[in-house]
Amino acid sequence: MPGPSNTLLIEGSFEELAEEFAHYLDEVKRKQGDTNTAIHAEISSLLEQKDEVLKKLVTGSAVLNAAPEKEFIAAYNLLVHLIRQSSNPNMFLPRTCQNLSNPVTSSPTNGPGLALSVLTTIFNILPQDNDVRYHVFLAILRVIRSSGSFELLRPQLKNLDTWITQWETDEEDQRKLYLSIAEVAEEASGEEEQSYLYLLRALRTIPSDDVSSQEARQLSIRALKSALSYPTHFDFQDLTSLDSIQALRKSDPILFELLDIFNAQVLDDYNDFKDEHDDFISEQSLSDETLTRKMRLLTLASLAASTQSRSLPYQHISRALQIPSEDTEIWVIDTIRAGLVEGKLSQLNQTFLVHRSTYRVFGEKQWTEVQGRLDTWRASLEGVLDVIRGEREKMQREKERELREVEGRVNGAQGMGAGRGRREIDVGGLVD
């Protein structure tokens, strides 16, 4: 995969290396049973015209995918070196990358690795701002997709935004790139969320004037179905905020209605939708089992977010989720694992104490709920403050009372001491 820039070190003049490479191509073709065309003969009279020679060599290089495995990388490296001698190498590299993204018939097992090695070399020897890197990267994506090795791509995705800026890629090419990544992730095991994220990025490249186009519609439907189908995706605000998704309100109103249910409504609404639009779920190649499970989790999240007491009786949960009461705790645990709620189950009281809940949408209704809770908390805090204030005043009064008592005792003791002193003086006078 792309890394630090490197250099190909190959000795020989262009003419010598071109003839050597042409001989090699003819030999590979001969071994494949093709003796009709001799590339070496075609280039012999053109050796001083580099680009004309390269046109012949690059066109004939498709046969390299049938070259022996141990010679594959060296042969392609020689071709890349020859292309770099051209005054316009960018004219030949895209075709070469296309050939490399095709199957390596001489080594079905190791072929993807061999192709990636050469493509990585091409990527790294090009200047960072060379837009041909874009085409090389697309070829790398095709090879990774065919081999199912998404783990090789993942570390490079952090560089994608930088590369796009360096290549000055327009929105259409960005969309093509994002869709290619989404397809690679979609076919990899456990990478559904990555696929969905790059689908969204592709949608965001659609200009506002084109949000109702057929391309935008198809891509929006694809993203919508992905969001509904992925078992761990619960936030639909990222979809509903897109103009191309909002355009489905007119072009595909039933599908948009389904999205709206998952965005803000509950299980009862989903069941009503199925009753009203019979077979729509299956016609859209969606799984009712997956959607129903997701809808139950979302319904519990909404129930937890809307309760004022923060305490949900099991019977309320089982009724809202339309499940047997004995399954309530299992569904609460699943909703906690999904990250939609946090809380504590009480088997003794048959309640779920909500510590945290996720608002699926945040509009006027949610602001009203927050205001109500803030008012409740403020009233509670005011009550606590009144109690604290009362206790403080009581303690102050107690301290003042105790201080007065101490002062009284001290004053009383001082008065008694003064009286005894006078009596002693008087007695002393009598003796005299």
Short mmCIF file of C-alpha atoms in Angstrom, two decimals:
data_model
loop_
_atom_site.label_atom_id
_atom_site.label_comp_id
_atom_site.label_asym_id
_atom_site.label_seq_id
_atom_site.Cartn_x
_atom_site.Cartn_y
_atom_site.Cartn_z
CA MET A 1 0.00 0.00 0.00
CA PRO A 2 1.06 3.64 -0.51
CA GLY A 3 3.93 4.72 1.68
CA PRO A 4 7.04 6.88 1.50
CA SER A 5 8.27 7.78 -1.99
CA ASN A 6 10.87 5.43 -3.48
CA THR A 7 13.02 5.17 -6.60
CA LEU A 8 13.47 2.53 -9.31
CA LEU A 9 17.13 1.85 -10.08
CA ILE A 10 17.48 0.19 -13.51
CA GLU A 11 20.60 0.48 -15.66
CA GLY A 12 20.62 0.86 -19.44
CA SER A 13 19.54 3.30 -22.14
CA PHE A 14 15.93 3.65 -23.17
CA GLU A 15 16.58 1.98 -26.52
CA GLU A 16 18.36 -1.01 -24.98
CA LEU A 17 15.74 -1.53 -22.29
CA ALA A 18 12.85 -1.06 -24.73
CA GLU A 19 14.24 -3.74 -27.03
CA GLU A 20 14.82 -6.06 -24.08
CA PHE A 21 11.27 -5.53 -22.85
CA ALA A 22 9.81 -6.04 -26.34
CA HIS A 23 11.70 -9.34 -26.68
CA TYR A 24 10.31 -10.40 -23.30
CA LEU A 25 6.73 -9.55 -24.30
CA ASP A 26 7.10 -11.53 -27.52
CA GLU A 27 8.41 -14.50 -25.54
CA VAL A 28 5.47 -14.43 -23.11
CA LYS A 29 3.03 -14.17 -26.01
CA ARG A 30 4.72 -17.08 -27.78
CA LYS A 31 4.37 -19.24 -24.68
CA GLN A 32 0.69 -18.33 -24.65
CA GLY A 33 0.38 -19.54 -28.24
CA ASP A 34 0.22 -16.10 -29.88
CA THR A 35 2.73 -15.80 -32.73
CA ASN A 36 0.85 -13.37 -34.94
CA THR A 37 2.39 -10.12 -33.66
CA ALA A 38 6.07 -9.37 -32.95
CA ILE A 39 6.30 -6.27 -30.80
CA HIS A 40 10.07 -6.11 -31.15
CA ALA A 41 9.74 -5.86 -34.92
CA GLU A 42 7.17 -3.09 -34.59
CA ILE A 43 9.36 -0.87 -32.41
CA SER A 44 12.69 -1.45 -34.17
CA SER A 45 12.21 1.51 -36.51
CA LEU A 46 10.69 3.73 -33.81
CA LEU A 47 13.35 3.62 -31.09
CA GLU A 48 14.13 7.31 -31.33
CA GLN A 49 10.43 8.16 -30.84
CA LYS A 50 9.90 7.27 -27.21
CA ASP A 51 6.17 7.87 -27.02
CA GLU A 52 5.49 5.81 -30.15
CA VAL A 53 7.56 2.96 -28.72
CA LEU A 54 5.76 3.22 -25.40
CA LYS A 55 2.35 3.05 -27.09
CA LYS A 56 3.35 -0.32 -28.55
CA LEU A 57 4.87 -1.58 -25.30
CA VAL A 58 2.00 -0.48 -23.04
CA THR A 59 -0.59 -1.93 -25.43
CA GLY A 60 1.26 -5.22 -25.53
CA SER A 61 1.94 -5.28 -21.78
CA ALA A 62 -1.47 -6.75 -21.04
CA VAL A 63 0.18 -10.11 -21.64
CA LEU A 64 2.32 -9.59 -18.53
CA ASN A 65 -0.59 -10.85 -16.41
CA ALA A 66 0.26 -14.26 -17.81
CA ALA A 67 3.99 -13.92 -17.09
CA PRO A 68 5.58 -16.33 -14.56
CA GLU A 69 5.02 -15.25 -10.96
CA LYS A 70 8.73 -14.83 -10.21
CA GLU A 71 9.17 -12.50 -13.22
CA PHE A 72 5.97 -10.49 -12.83
CA ILE A 73 7.18 -7.65 -10.58
CA ALA A 74 10.52 -7.22 -12.36
CA ALA A 75 8.82 -7.03 -15.77
CA TYR A 76 6.31 -4.43 -14.64
CA ASN A 77 9.00 -2.41 -12.87
CA LEU A 78 10.93 -2.28 -16.14
CA LEU A 79 7.83 -1.05 -17.95
CA VAL A 80 7.26 1.65 -15.33
CA HIS A 81 10.89 2.73 -15.67
CA LEU A 82 10.48 3.06 -19.46
CA ILE A 83 7.26 5.04 -19.06
CA ARG A 84 9.04 7.49 -16.79
CA GLN A 85 11.42 8.31 -19.67
CA SER A 86 8.51 9.81 -21.60
CA SER A 87 7.87 13.55 -21.64
CA ASN A 88 4.26 12.67 -20.78
CA PRO A 89 4.25 9.57 -18.55
CA ASN A 90 0.72 10.34 -17.38
CA MET A 91 -0.47 9.30 -20.84
CA PHE A 92 0.60 5.68 -20.27
CA LEU A 93 0.20 5.01 -16.53
CA PRO A 94 -3.64 4.77 -16.42
CA ARG A 95 -3.61 1.98 -19.04
CA THR A 96 -0.87 0.19 -17.11
CA CYS A 97 -2.88 0.46 -13.90
CA GLN A 98 -5.93 -0.91 -15.69
CA ASN A 99 -3.93 -3.95 -16.77
CA LEU A 100 -2.68 -4.45 -13.21
CA SER A 101 -6.22 -4.40 -11.85
CA ASN A 102 -7.15 -7.32 -14.12
CA PRO A 103 -6.65 -10.90 -12.85
CA VAL A 104 -3.11 -12.28 -12.86
CA THR A 105 -3.80 -15.55 -14.63
CA SER A 106 -0.35 -16.99 -13.99
CA SER A 107 -0.87 -16.82 -10.22
CA PRO A 108 -4.51 -16.76 -9.07
CA THR A 109 -3.48 -17.12 -5.42
CA ASN A 110 -0.65 -14.59 -5.21
CA GLY A 111 -1.73 -12.43 -8.12
CA PRO A 112 -3.47 -9.69 -6.06
CA GLY A 113 -0.38 -9.32 -3.88
CA LEU A 114 1.88 -9.06 -6.92
CA ALA A 115 -0.36 -6.45 -8.55
CA LEU A 116 -0.59 -4.43 -5.34
CA SER A 117 3.18 -4.42 -5.05
CA VAL A 118 3.59 -2.89 -8.50
CA LEU A 119 0.71 -0.44 -8.05
CA THR A 120 2.16 0.69 -4.74
CA THR A 121 5.49 1.33 -6.44
CA ILE A 122 3.80 3.42 -9.12
CA PHE A 123 1.84 5.37 -6.51
CA ASN A 124 4.93 6.12 -4.46
CA ILE A 125 7.23 7.22 -7.28
CA LEU A 126 4.70 9.81 -8.48
CA PRO A 127 4.83 13.32 -6.99
CA GLN A 128 2.29 13.82 -4.21
CA ASP A 129 0.29 16.36 -6.22
CA ASN A 130 0.22 14.29 -9.41
CA ASP A 131 -3.43 13.55 -10.16
CA VAL A 132 -2.48 10.25 -11.85
CA ARG A 133 -2.18 8.98 -8.29
CA TYR A 134 -5.99 9.11 -8.29
CA HIS A 135 -6.17 6.52 -11.09
CA VAL A 136 -3.51 4.38 -9.43
CA PHE A 137 -5.50 4.40 -6.20
CA LEU A 138 -8.66 3.37 -8.05
CA ALA A 139 -6.73 0.43 -9.49
CA ILE A 140 -5.52 -0.47 -5.99
CA LEU A 141 -9.15 -0.45 -4.83
CA ARG A 142 -10.16 -2.79 -7.65
CA VAL A 143 -7.44 -5.26 -6.71
CA ILE A 144 -8.32 -5.08 -3.01
CA ARG A 145 -11.98 -5.63 -3.84
CA SER A 146 -11.24 -8.69 -5.96
CA SER A 147 -9.08 -10.19 -3.22
CA GLY A 148 -11.32 -9.23 -0.28
CA SER A 149 -8.39 -7.71 1.62
CA PHE A 150 -9.97 -4.58 3.11
CA GLU A 151 -7.56 -4.73 6.04
CA LEU A 152 -4.81 -3.55 3.65
CA LEU A 153 -6.84 -0.48 2.78
CA ARG A 154 -7.96 0.58 6.25
CA PRO A 155 -4.65 2.18 7.41
CA GLN A 156 -4.55 4.34 4.26
CA LEU A 157 -8.03 5.84 4.61
CA LYS A 158 -6.75 8.39 7.12
CA ASN A 159 -4.73 9.94 4.26
CA LEU A 160 -7.65 10.16 1.85
CA ASP A 161 -8.70 13.77 2.56
CA THR A 162 -5.11 14.96 2.20
CA TRP A 163 -4.71 13.13 -1.11
CA ILE A 164 -7.96 14.52 -2.49
CA THR A 165 -6.77 18.02 -1.66
CA GLN A 166 -3.36 17.41 -3.24
CA TRP A 167 -4.91 15.98 -6.41
CA GLU A 168 -7.47 18.82 -6.61
CA THR A 169 -10.13 16.22 -7.32
CA ASP A 170 -13.51 17.53 -8.47
CA GLU A 171 -16.79 16.42 -6.91
CA GLU A 172 -17.59 13.86 -9.60
CA ASP A 173 -14.25 12.10 -9.21
CA GLN A 174 -14.56 12.28 -5.42
CA ARG A 175 -17.92 10.58 -5.68
CA LYS A 176 -16.44 7.83 -7.84
CA LEU A 177 -13.66 7.33 -5.32
CA TYR A 178 -16.00 7.21 -2.31
CA LEU A 179 -18.29 4.75 -4.06
CA SER A 180 -15.34 2.50 -4.89
CA ILE A 181 -14.30 2.45 -1.23
CA ALA A 182 -17.91 1.80 -0.18
CA GLU A 183 -18.07 -1.21 -2.52
CA VAL A 184 -14.78 -2.61 -1.22
CA ALA A 185 -16.04 -2.27 2.37
CA GLU A 186 -19.45 -3.71 1.53
CA GLU A 187 -17.93 -6.94 0.26
CA ALA A 188 -15.60 -7.24 3.27
CA SER A 189 -16.82 -9.06 6.34
CA GLY A 190 -17.94 -6.78 9.20
CA GLU A 191 -17.30 -3.49 7.37
CA GLU A 192 -20.93 -2.47 6.77
CA GLU A 193 -20.61 0.75 8.75
CA GLN A 194 -17.53 1.81 6.76
CA SER A 195 -19.41 1.14 3.55
CA TYR A 196 -22.32 3.25 4.74
CA LEU A 197 -20.08 6.15 5.82
CA TYR A 198 -18.50 6.35 2.36
CA LEU A 199 -21.91 6.14 0.73
CA LEU A 200 -22.83 9.23 2.74
CA ARG A 201 -19.66 10.97 1.65
CA ALA A 202 -20.54 10.19 -1.95
CA LEU A 203 -24.04 11.63 -1.46
CA ARG A 204 -22.60 14.85 -0.05
CA THR A 205 -20.71 15.45 -3.29
CA ILE A 206 -23.94 15.75 -5.29
CA PRO A 207 -24.52 19.41 -6.23
CA SER A 208 -27.73 20.98 -4.96
CA ASP A 209 -28.97 21.35 -8.54
CA ASP A 210 -28.71 17.59 -9.11
CA VAL A 211 -30.36 16.21 -5.95
CA SER A 212 -33.38 15.07 -7.97
CA SER A 213 -31.35 13.40 -10.72
CA GLN A 214 -31.60 9.69 -11.39
CA GLU A 215 -28.05 9.15 -10.13
CA ALA A 216 -28.81 10.98 -6.89
CA ARG A 217 -32.05 9.03 -6.46
CA GLN A 218 -30.40 5.64 -6.94
CA LEU A 219 -27.54 6.51 -4.62
CA SER A 220 -29.93 7.89 -1.99
CA ILE A 221 -32.05 4.75 -2.07
CA ARG A 222 -28.94 2.63 -1.74
CA ALA A 223 -27.77 4.61 1.30
CA LEU A 224 -31.24 4.55 2.86
CA LYS A 225 -31.56 0.78 2.51
CA SER A 226 -28.06 0.33 3.90
CA ALA A 227 -28.90 2.42 6.97
CA LEU A 228 -32.07 0.42 7.57
CA SER A 229 -30.41 -2.95 7.04
CA TYR A 230 -27.24 -2.57 9.11
CA PRO A 231 -28.16 -4.04 12.51
CA THR A 232 -25.95 -1.62 14.47
CA HIS A 233 -26.96 1.63 12.76
CA PHE A 234 -29.56 3.59 14.72
CA ASP A 235 -28.99 7.28 13.93
CA PHE A 236 -30.82 8.46 10.80
CA GLN A 237 -30.28 12.20 11.23
CA ASP A 238 -27.22 12.01 8.97
CA LEU A 239 -29.52 10.81 6.19
CA THR A 240 -32.52 13.05 6.70
CA SER A 241 -30.30 16.14 6.67
CA LEU A 242 -29.28 15.50 3.03
CA ASP A 243 -31.15 17.25 0.22
CA SER A 244 -30.95 14.18 -2.02
CA ILE A 245 -32.67 12.11 0.67
CA GLN A 246 -35.34 14.76 1.13
CA ALA A 247 -35.95 14.58 -2.63
CA LEU A 248 -37.20 11.01 -2.11
CA ARG A 249 -40.23 12.52 -0.39
CA LYS A 250 -41.53 13.21 -3.91
CA SER A 251 -39.92 10.48 -6.00
CA ASP A 252 -40.30 7.59 -3.51
CA PRO A 253 -42.81 8.68 -0.84
CA ILE A 254 -43.40 5.21 0.62
CA LEU A 255 -39.71 4.57 1.12
CA PHE A 256 -39.30 8.02 2.65
CA GLU A 257 -42.22 7.27 5.00
CA LEU A 258 -40.38 4.13 6.15
CA LEU A 259 -37.26 6.20 6.83
CA ASP A 260 -39.31 8.69 8.83
CA ILE A 261 -40.68 5.85 10.99
CA PHE A 262 -37.18 4.64 11.84
CA ASN A 263 -36.01 8.17 12.41
CA ALA A 264 -38.63 9.23 14.95
CA GLN A 265 -41.50 6.79 15.45
CA VAL A 266 -42.14 3.51 17.25
CA LEU A 267 -43.00 -0.15 16.68
CA ASP A 268 -46.76 0.45 16.43
CA ASP A 269 -46.15 2.86 13.56
CA TYR A 270 -43.94 0.34 11.78
CA ASN A 271 -46.59 -2.37 12.09
CA ASP A 272 -49.23 0.04 10.77
CA PHE A 273 -46.94 0.79 7.83
CA LYS A 274 -46.65 -2.92 6.99
CA ASP A 275 -50.41 -3.34 7.18
CA GLU A 276 -50.92 -0.38 4.86
CA HIS A 277 -48.17 -1.31 2.38
CA ASP A 278 -48.40 -5.06 2.12
CA ASP A 279 -45.27 -6.80 0.71
CA PHE A 280 -43.41 -3.48 0.35
CA ILE A 281 -40.62 -4.61 2.70
CA SER A 282 -39.92 -7.80 0.76
CA GLU A 283 -40.24 -6.01 -2.60
CA GLN A 284 -37.46 -3.67 -1.52
CA SER A 285 -35.26 -6.67 -0.59
CA LEU A 286 -35.35 -5.65 3.07
CA SER A 287 -35.51 -8.09 6.00
CA ASP A 288 -38.60 -7.67 8.15
CA GLU A 289 -36.90 -9.61 10.94
CA THR A 290 -33.95 -7.20 10.97
CA LEU A 291 -36.17 -4.13 10.78
CA THR A 292 -38.52 -5.33 13.52
CA ARG A 293 -35.64 -6.02 15.87
CA LYS A 294 -34.13 -2.61 15.21
CA MET A 295 -37.52 -0.97 15.67
CA ARG A 296 -37.96 -2.60 19.07
CA LEU A 297 -34.60 -1.26 20.24
CA LEU A 298 -35.43 2.21 18.96
CA THR A 299 -38.87 2.08 20.59
CA LEU A 300 -37.32 1.30 23.96
CA ALA A 301 -34.88 4.19 23.47
CA SER A 302 -37.79 6.55 22.79
CA LEU A 303 -39.70 5.19 25.78
CA ALA A 304 -36.70 5.74 28.07
CA ALA A 305 -36.13 9.26 26.74
CA SER A 306 -39.74 10.35 27.19
CA THR A 307 -40.39 9.03 30.71
CA GLN A 308 -40.41 11.80 33.33
CA SER A 309 -39.91 9.57 36.34
CA ARG A 310 -36.85 7.83 34.87
CA SER A 311 -38.38 4.56 36.06
CA LEU A 312 -39.91 2.20 33.48
CA PRO A 313 -42.08 -0.68 34.68
CA TYR A 314 -41.45 -3.96 32.87
CA GLN A 315 -45.08 -4.15 31.81
CA HIS A 316 -44.82 -0.82 29.97
CA ILE A 317 -41.75 -2.04 28.13
CA SER A 318 -43.24 -5.40 27.15
CA ARG A 319 -46.41 -3.67 25.92
CA ALA A 320 -44.53 -1.10 23.81
CA LEU A 321 -42.17 -3.71 22.35
CA GLN A 322 -44.95 -6.28 21.88
CA ILE A 323 -42.96 -9.03 23.57
CA PRO A 324 -43.67 -11.55 26.35
CA SER A 325 -43.05 -10.06 29.79
CA GLU A 326 -40.43 -12.71 30.56
CA ASP A 327 -38.31 -11.41 27.62
CA THR A 328 -38.29 -7.81 28.85
CA GLU A 329 -34.90 -7.93 30.57
CA ILE A 330 -33.27 -9.51 27.50
CA TRP A 331 -34.48 -6.67 25.28
CA VAL A 332 -33.39 -4.03 27.80
CA ILE A 333 -29.92 -5.58 27.91
CA ASP A 334 -29.76 -5.64 24.10
CA THR A 335 -30.74 -1.96 23.99
CA ILE A 336 -28.02 -1.14 26.53
CA ARG A 337 -25.48 -3.06 24.44
CA ALA A 338 -26.56 -1.07 21.39
CA GLY A 339 -25.58 2.10 23.27
CA LEU A 340 -29.09 3.57 23.14
CA VAL A 341 -29.74 3.61 26.90
CA GLU A 342 -27.97 3.16 30.20
CA GLY A 343 -29.61 2.12 33.44
CA LYS A 344 -30.21 -0.51 36.06
CA LEU A 345 -32.64 -3.42 36.11
CA SER A 346 -34.55 -4.19 39.28
CA GLN A 347 -36.03 -7.67 39.31
CA LEU A 348 -37.47 -7.01 42.76
CA ASN A 349 -39.44 -3.96 41.66
CA GLN A 350 -39.84 -5.11 38.05
CA THR A 351 -38.59 -1.76 36.78
CA PHE A 352 -35.81 -0.35 34.65
CA LEU A 353 -34.22 2.74 36.18
CA VAL A 354 -32.99 4.94 33.32
CA HIS A 355 -29.64 6.66 33.86
CA ARG A 356 -29.18 7.88 30.30
CA SER A 357 -31.23 7.69 27.13
CA THR A 358 -30.70 8.70 23.51
CA TYR A 359 -33.01 11.15 21.79
CA ARG A 360 -33.57 9.90 18.26
CA VAL A 361 -34.62 13.37 17.12
CA PHE A 362 -34.32 16.65 18.92
CA GLY A 363 -37.09 19.09 18.09
CA GLU A 364 -39.65 21.21 19.86
CA LYS A 365 -41.11 18.26 21.74
CA GLN A 366 -37.69 17.25 23.07
CA TRP A 367 -36.89 20.83 24.09
CA THR A 368 -40.18 20.92 26.00
CA GLU A 369 -39.24 17.68 27.78
CA VAL A 370 -35.84 19.06 28.67
CA GLN A 371 -37.46 22.27 29.95
CA GLY A 372 -39.83 20.22 32.09
CA ARG A 373 -36.98 18.23 33.57
CA LEU A 374 -34.95 21.36 34.21
CA ASP A 375 -37.93 22.90 35.97
CA THR A 376 -38.31 19.76 38.08
CA TRP A 377 -34.60 19.75 38.93
CA ARG A 378 -34.71 23.45 39.74
CA ALA A 379 -37.68 22.95 42.05
CA SER A 380 -35.88 20.06 43.71
CA LEU A 381 -32.72 22.12 44.10
CA GLU A 382 -34.70 25.03 45.50
CA GLY A 383 -36.24 22.65 48.03
CA VAL A 384 -32.79 21.38 48.96
CA LEU A 385 -31.50 24.94 49.24
CA ASP A 386 -34.45 25.86 51.49
CA VAL A 387 -33.66 22.93 53.75
CA ILE A 388 -29.96 23.84 53.81
CA ARG A 389 -30.80 27.49 54.46
CA GLY A 390 -33.20 26.53 57.27
CA GLU A 391 -30.63 24.24 58.87
CA ARG A 392 -27.98 26.92 58.58
CA GLU A 393 -30.23 29.48 60.25
CA LYS A 394 -31.12 26.95 62.94
CA MET A 395 -27.45 26.23 63.58
CA GLN A 396 -26.75 29.96 63.71
CA ARG A 397 -29.50 30.45 66.26
CA GLU A 398 -28.18 27.54 68.29
CA LYS A 399 -24.69 29.00 68.23
CA GLU A 400 -25.96 32.40 69.29
CA ARG A 401 -28.01 30.85 72.12
CA GLU A 402 -25.02 28.82 73.29
CA LEU A 403 -22.83 31.94 73.09
CA ARG A 404 -25.30 33.89 75.22
CA GLU A 405 -25.44 31.08 77.75
CA VAL A 406 -21.64 30.99 77.96
CA GLU A 407 -21.48 34.76 78.31
CA GLY A 408 -24.15 34.57 81.02
CA ARG A 409 -22.26 31.97 82.96
CA VAL A 410 -19.03 33.92 82.62
CA ASN A 411 -20.67 37.14 83.78
CA GLY A 412 -22.33 35.34 86.69
CA ALA A 413 -19.03 33.83 87.77
CA GLN A 414 -17.29 37.18 87.61
CA GLY A 415 -20.04 38.77 89.77
CA MET A 416 -19.71 36.12 92.44
CA GLY A 417 -15.91 36.55 92.54
CA ALA A 418 -16.24 40.32 93.10
CA GLY A 419 -18.65 39.82 96.05
CA ARG A 420 -16.27 37.49 97.85
CA GLY A 421 -13.46 40.03 97.56
CA ARG A 422 -15.47 42.74 99.29
CA ARG A 423 -16.37 40.51 102.19
CA GLU A 424 -12.74 39.66 102.82
CA ILE A 425 -11.84 43.35 103.00
CA ASP A 426 -14.62 44.04 105.38
CA VAL A 427 -13.59 41.23 107.65
CA GLY A 428 -10.00 42.46 107.62
CA GLY A 429 -11.22 45.85 108.84
CA LEU A 430 -13.11 44.37 111.81
CA VAL A 431 -10.07 42.53 113.01
CA ASP A 432 -8.18 45.72 113.08
#
